[in-house]
Amino acid sequence: MSDYNFAYLDEQTKRMIRRALLKALAIPGYQVPFASREMPMPYGWGTGGVQVTAACLTPHDRLKVIDQGADDTTNAVSIRRFFQRTAGVEVTERTAEATVIQTRHRIPEHPLTEGQILVYQVPIPEPLRFLEPRETETRKMHELEEYGLMHVKLYEDIARHGEIATSYAYPVRVEGRYVMDPSPIPKFDNPKLAGNPAIQLFGAGRESRIYALPPYSDVVSLDFEDHPFVASKADHDCDLCGAGSSYLDEVITDDRGSRMFVCSDTDFCNSRQAEGHRGRLSTEAA
Amino acid sequence: MDGATLTMPLLAVEGLTKRYGSRIGCADVSFDLWPGEVLGIVGESGSGKSTLLSCLAGMQAPDTGAVLWEGRDVLAFPEAERRRLMRGDWAYVHQNPRDGLRMGVSAGGNVGERLMAVGARNYAAIRDMAIDWMGRVEIGPDRIDDRPSAFSGGMQQRLQIARNLVTGPRLVFMDEPTGGLDVSVQARLLDLLRGLVRDLGLSVVIVTHDLAVVRLLADRLMVMKEGRVIEAGLTDQVLDDPQHAYTQLLVSSVLQV
């Protein structure tokens, strides 16, 4: 343990964040302003998610941190180590064993359960931002449920690409009320937002906003009647574990156009391989 | 049209006053607008006609007075209802099309925006409506996916009109719709506007400094000077037999070619 207060933030700050979290849970999808603190990491590296995680952690929690589904990338490793040092909590890479999961850009493949908390790192919480730059105006639009503009964006997608080309940060409507940016998760993960037994918390540090989905929320991805929402993924199986239903990363393997597709969720892929599943490029020894 | 709409003006304005500090924007303006009627407001720069229009359209709050829409005071509407009115029954055509269009969104998206704002969720239907309306304002269907920045000034103005009329508003405010266009384009736009207004039975409040525009479009005319209405009446009557000295000056100032 170090000389820091438990989980780095002082107790008053955590109290302030917990109040924002409670308000966010009470009004699903509504962006609650909070007094975001300077964290010992740059904006864009998950300062919002880290503050939310710090406010949620108890000494008995088991923490998992993922970045694009992977437990072993720089961002995930740094944040995990940060909380090991400042909170002394147990950490894990297993989705099923974690009580708090901080994530960047993915929802784990393994179904979440009641009692788990999923914390998202959010770069830009405002789904209407790129359509309407004025914050005063976007607040008014949320207040009055003026969400026609969101469909103008989807219309432009279809007009230009023949289909809804938005593939991540795909806007959703929560409980028939607020339109929400689910953070830059692939739209493949959007169906998992709905009816999820876990608590989902979203923290945007630079933008000083927190929003949340309570368990079993009604979350609908926006679409047109004749161009319905499709949760797309690469049309392949995982080359390491053979999974056909998980979200895949495309990895270039040489400069002659060879490529492989692997699960972006490393825990999911590893556990399948441990169970004996094999993909196209698995070595027999693996 | 039922009896109620015939006995009640669509828009009734009573004693509307807007001050900018000690200066007067517009003072004590009253008029009735009936369904299907076009009211022209003319006057020189600074006469208060744009202030009046923005007060009517709810973009500025007047100091005193009432704006009654079908007998109900618009100024007392909650904001949600006022904005619903602005994207349903009312429309506003800006002088500069850049103020009224989304320049980063394709022409079809611009026309479709009001439809989507009132709940249209069928892509093909929205697109058909957009093509139909672009046709009515003489923009070819091949331009539907182009952005307004690729359009000429006259086309942008026509696109703005299509975007405003697509939801079938009953009252349209126009602020110098032909301003900044050259005369031949102006003539075509006026021709188009006149056709649309007559075909759709629109009620229009049109603000302009161009007497030719009101001669062509307006049924009735109000002349403003220094924030006050100095003369009002049927368009031809006011233009052919002006009573007030300022109106006489205004009419005689028009260049004859």
Coordinates of N, CA and C in Angstrom, one line a residue, chain A residues 196-286:
Chain A
N196 N -29.1 -5.5 -19.7 CA -27.9 -6.1 -19.1 C -28.1 -6.1 -17.5
P197 N -27.8 -7.3 -16.9 CA -28.0 -7.3 -15.4 C -27.0 -6.5 -14.6
A198 N -25.8 -6.2 -15.3 CA -24.8 -5.4 -14.6 C -25.2 -3.9 -14.6
I199 N -24.5 -3.2 -13.7 CA -24.7 -1.7 -13.7 C -23.7 -1.1 -14.6
Q200 N -24.1 -0.3 -15.5 CA -23.2 0.3 -16.5 C -23.0 1.8 -16.2
L201 N -21.8 2.2 -16.0 CA -21.5 3.6 -15.6 C -20.5 4.2 -16.7
F202 N -20.8 5.4 -17.1 CA -20.0 6.1 -18.1 C -19.3 7.3 -17.6
G203 N -18.0 7.4 -17.7 CA -17.3 8.6 -17.1 C -16.5 9.3 -18.2
A204 N -16.8 10.6 -18.4 CA -16.0 11.5 -19.3 C -15.3 12.5 -18.5
G205 N -14.0 12.3 -18.4 CA -13.2 13.2 -17.5 C -13.0 14.6 -18.1
R206 N -12.5 14.7 -19.3 CA -12.3 16.0 -19.9 C -13.6 16.8 -20.0
E207 N -14.7 16.1 -20.3 CA -16.0 16.8 -20.5 C -16.8 16.9 -19.2
S208 N -16.2 16.4 -18.1 CA -16.9 16.5 -16.8 C -18.3 16.0 -16.8
R209 N -18.6 14.8 -17.4 CA -19.9 14.3 -17.4 C -19.9 12.8 -17.0
I210 N -21.0 12.5 -16.3 CA -21.2 11.1 -15.9 C -22.6 10.7 -16.3
Y211 N -22.8 9.5 -16.9 CA -24.1 9.0 -17.2 C -24.1 7.5 -16.9
A212 N -25.3 6.9 -16.9 CA -25.4 5.5 -16.4 C -26.6 4.8 -17.0
L213 N -26.5 3.5 -17.0 CA -27.6 2.6 -17.3 C -27.8 1.7 -16.1
P214 N -28.9 1.8 -15.4 CA -29.2 0.8 -14.4 C -29.4 -0.6 -14.9
P215 N -29.3 -1.7 -14.1 CA -29.5 -3.0 -14.7 C -30.8 -3.1 -15.4
Y216 N -30.9 -4.0 -16.4 CA -32.1 -4.3 -17.2 C -32.7 -3.0 -17.8
S217 N -31.9 -2.1 -18.3 CA -32.5 -0.9 -18.9 C -32.9 -1.2 -20.3
D218 N -33.9 -0.4 -20.8 CA -34.4 -0.6 -22.1 C -33.5 0.4 -23.0
V219 N -32.7 -0.2 -23.9 CA -31.8 0.6 -24.7 C -32.1 0.2 -26.2
V220 N -32.4 1.1 -27.0 CA -32.7 0.9 -28.4 C -31.8 1.6 -29.3
S221 N -31.2 0.9 -30.3 CA -30.3 1.6 -31.2 C -31.2 2.3 -32.3
L222 N -30.8 3.6 -32.6 CA -31.7 4.3 -33.5 C -31.5 3.8 -35.0
D223 N -32.6 3.8 -35.7 CA -32.5 3.3 -37.1 C -33.7 3.8 -37.9
F224 N -33.8 3.4 -39.2 CA -34.9 3.7 -40.0 C -35.7 2.4 -40.2
E225 N -37.0 2.5 -40.4 CA -37.9 1.4 -40.6 C -37.3 0.5 -41.8
D226 N -36.9 1.1 -42.9 CA -36.4 0.3 -44.0 C -34.9 0.2 -44.0
H227 N -34.2 0.7 -43.0 CA -32.8 0.4 -42.8 C -32.5 0.1 -41.4
P228 N -33.0 -1.1 -40.9 CA -32.9 -1.4 -39.5 C -31.5 -1.5 -39.0
F229 N -31.3 -1.4 -37.7 CA -30.0 -1.5 -37.1 C -29.5 -2.9 -37.2
V230 N -28.2 -3.1 -37.6 CA -27.6 -4.4 -37.7 C -26.3 -4.4 -36.9
A231 N -26.1 -5.3 -36.0 CA -24.9 -5.4 -35.2 C -23.9 -6.2 -36.0
S232 N -23.0 -5.4 -36.7 CA -22.1 -6.1 -37.6 C -20.8 -6.4 -37.0
K233 N -20.1 -7.4 -37.6 CA -18.8 -7.8 -37.2 C -18.1 -8.3 -38.5
A234 N -16.8 -8.5 -38.4 CA -16.1 -9.1 -39.6 C -16.6 -10.5 -39.9
D235 N -16.8 -10.8 -41.1 CA -17.4 -12.1 -41.5 C -16.4 -13.2 -41.5
H236 N -15.9 -13.5 -40.4 CA -14.8 -14.6 -40.2 C -15.0 -15.3 -38.9
D237 N -14.3 -16.4 -38.7 CA -14.2 -17.0 -37.4 C -12.8 -16.5 -36.8
C238 N -12.7 -16.6 -35.5 CA -11.4 -16.3 -34.8 C -10.4 -17.3 -35.3
D239 N -9.2 -16.8 -35.7 CA -8.1 -17.7 -36.2 C -7.4 -18.4 -35.1
L240 N -7.6 -18.0 -33.8 CA -7.0 -18.7 -32.7 C -7.9 -19.6 -32.0
C241 N -9.1 -19.2 -31.7 CA -10.0 -20.1 -31.0 C -11.2 -20.6 -31.7
G242 N -11.4 -20.1 -33.0 CA -12.4 -20.6 -33.9 C -13.8 -20.1 -33.5
A243 N -13.9 -19.1 -32.6 CA -15.2 -18.6 -32.3 C -15.9 -17.9 -33.4
G244 N -17.1 -18.1 -33.7 CA -17.8 -17.5 -34.8 C -18.7 -16.3 -34.4
S245 N -18.8 -16.1 -33.1 CA -19.8 -15.1 -32.7 C -19.2 -14.0 -31.9
S246 N -17.9 -13.9 -31.8 CA -17.3 -12.8 -31.0 C -16.8 -11.7 -32.0
Y247 N -16.6 -10.5 -31.4 CA -16.1 -9.4 -32.2 C -14.6 -9.6 -32.5
L248 N -14.2 -9.4 -33.7 CA -12.9 -9.7 -34.2 C -12.1 -8.5 -34.5
D249 N -10.7 -8.6 -34.2 CA -9.8 -7.6 -34.7 C -9.1 -8.1 -35.9
E250 N -8.8 -7.3 -36.9 CA -8.1 -7.7 -38.1 C -6.6 -7.3 -37.8
V251 N -5.7 -8.3 -38.0 CA -4.3 -8.1 -37.7 C -3.6 -8.4 -39.0
I252 N -2.8 -7.4 -39.5 CA -2.0 -7.5 -40.7 C -0.7 -8.3 -40.3
T253 N -0.4 -9.4 -40.9 CA 0.7 -10.2 -40.5 C 2.0 -10.1 -41.3
D254 N 1.9 -9.6 -42.5 CA 3.1 -9.3 -43.3 C 2.8 -8.2 -44.3
D255 N 3.7 -7.9 -45.2 CA 3.5 -6.8 -46.1 C 3.0 -7.3 -47.5
R256 N 2.5 -8.6 -47.5 CA 2.0 -9.1 -48.7 C 0.5 -9.3 -48.7
G257 N -0.2 -8.7 -47.7 CA -1.6 -8.7 -47.7 C -2.1 -9.9 -46.8
S258 N -1.3 -10.6 -46.1 CA -1.8 -11.7 -45.2 C -2.4 -11.0 -44.0
R259 N -3.4 -11.6 -43.5 CA -4.0 -11.0 -42.3 C -4.7 -12.2 -41.5
M260 N -4.9 -11.9 -40.3 CA -5.6 -12.8 -39.5 C -6.7 -12.1 -38.7
F261 N -7.7 -12.8 -38.3 CA -8.8 -12.3 -37.5 C -8.7 -12.9 -36.1
V262 N -8.7 -12.1 -35.0 CA -8.6 -12.7 -33.7 C -9.7 -12.0 -32.8
C263 N -10.2 -12.7 -31.8 CA -11.1 -12.1 -30.9 C -10.5 -10.9 -30.3
S264 N -11.2 -9.8 -30.2 CA -10.7 -8.6 -29.5 C -10.7 -8.8 -28.0
D265 N -11.6 -9.7 -27.5 CA -11.7 -10.0 -26.1 C -10.7 -11.1 -25.7
T266 N -9.5 -10.7 -25.2 CA -8.4 -11.7 -25.0 C -8.8 -12.7 -23.9
D267 N -9.6 -12.3 -22.9 CA -10.0 -13.3 -21.9 C -10.9 -14.4 -22.5
F268 N -11.8 -13.9 -23.3 CA -12.7 -14.9 -24.0 C -12.0 -15.8 -24.9
C269 N -11.0 -15.3 -25.6 CA -10.2 -16.1 -26.6 C -9.4 -17.1 -25.8
N270 N -8.7 -16.6 -24.8 CA -7.8 -17.5 -24.0 C -8.6 -18.6 -23.3
S271 N -9.8 -18.3 -22.8 CA -10.5 -19.4 -22.1 C -11.0 -20.4 -23.1
R272 N -11.4 -19.9 -24.3 CA -11.8 -20.9 -25.3 C -10.7 -21.8 -25.7
Q273 N -9.5 -21.2 -25.9 CA -8.3 -22.0 -26.2 C -8.0 -23.0 -25.1
A274 N -8.1 -22.6 -23.9 CA -7.9 -23.5 -22.8 C -8.8 -24.7 -22.7
E275 N -10.1 -24.4 -23.2 CA -11.0 -25.5 -23.3 C -10.8 -26.4 -24.5
G276 N -9.8 -26.1 -25.3 CA -9.5 -27.0 -26.4 C -10.0 -26.5 -27.8
H277 N -10.6 -25.3 -27.9 CA -11.0 -24.8 -29.2 C -9.8 -24.4 -30.0
R278 N -9.9 -24.6 -31.3 CA -8.8 -24.3 -32.2 C -9.3 -23.5 -33.4
G279 N -8.5 -22.6 -33.9 CA -8.8 -21.8 -35.1 C -7.9 -22.2 -36.2
R280 N -8.1 -21.4 -37.3 CA -7.4 -21.7 -38.6 C -5.8 -21.6 -38.4
L281 N -5.3 -20.7 -37.6 CA -3.9 -20.5 -37.5 C -3.3 -21.0 -36.2
S282 N -4.1 -21.8 -35.4 CA -3.6 -22.2 -34.2 C -2.4 -23.2 -34.4
T283 N -1.4 -23.2 -33.6 CA -0.4 -24.2 -33.7 C -0.9 -25.4 -32.8
E284 N -0.6 -26.6 -33.2 CA -1.1 -27.7 -32.4 C -0.6 -27.7 -31.0
A285 N 0.6 -27.2 -30.8 CA 1.1 -27.2 -29.4 C 0.4 -26.2 -28.5
A286 N -0.3 -25.2 -29.1 CA -0.9 -24.2 -28.3 C -1.9 -24.7 -27.3

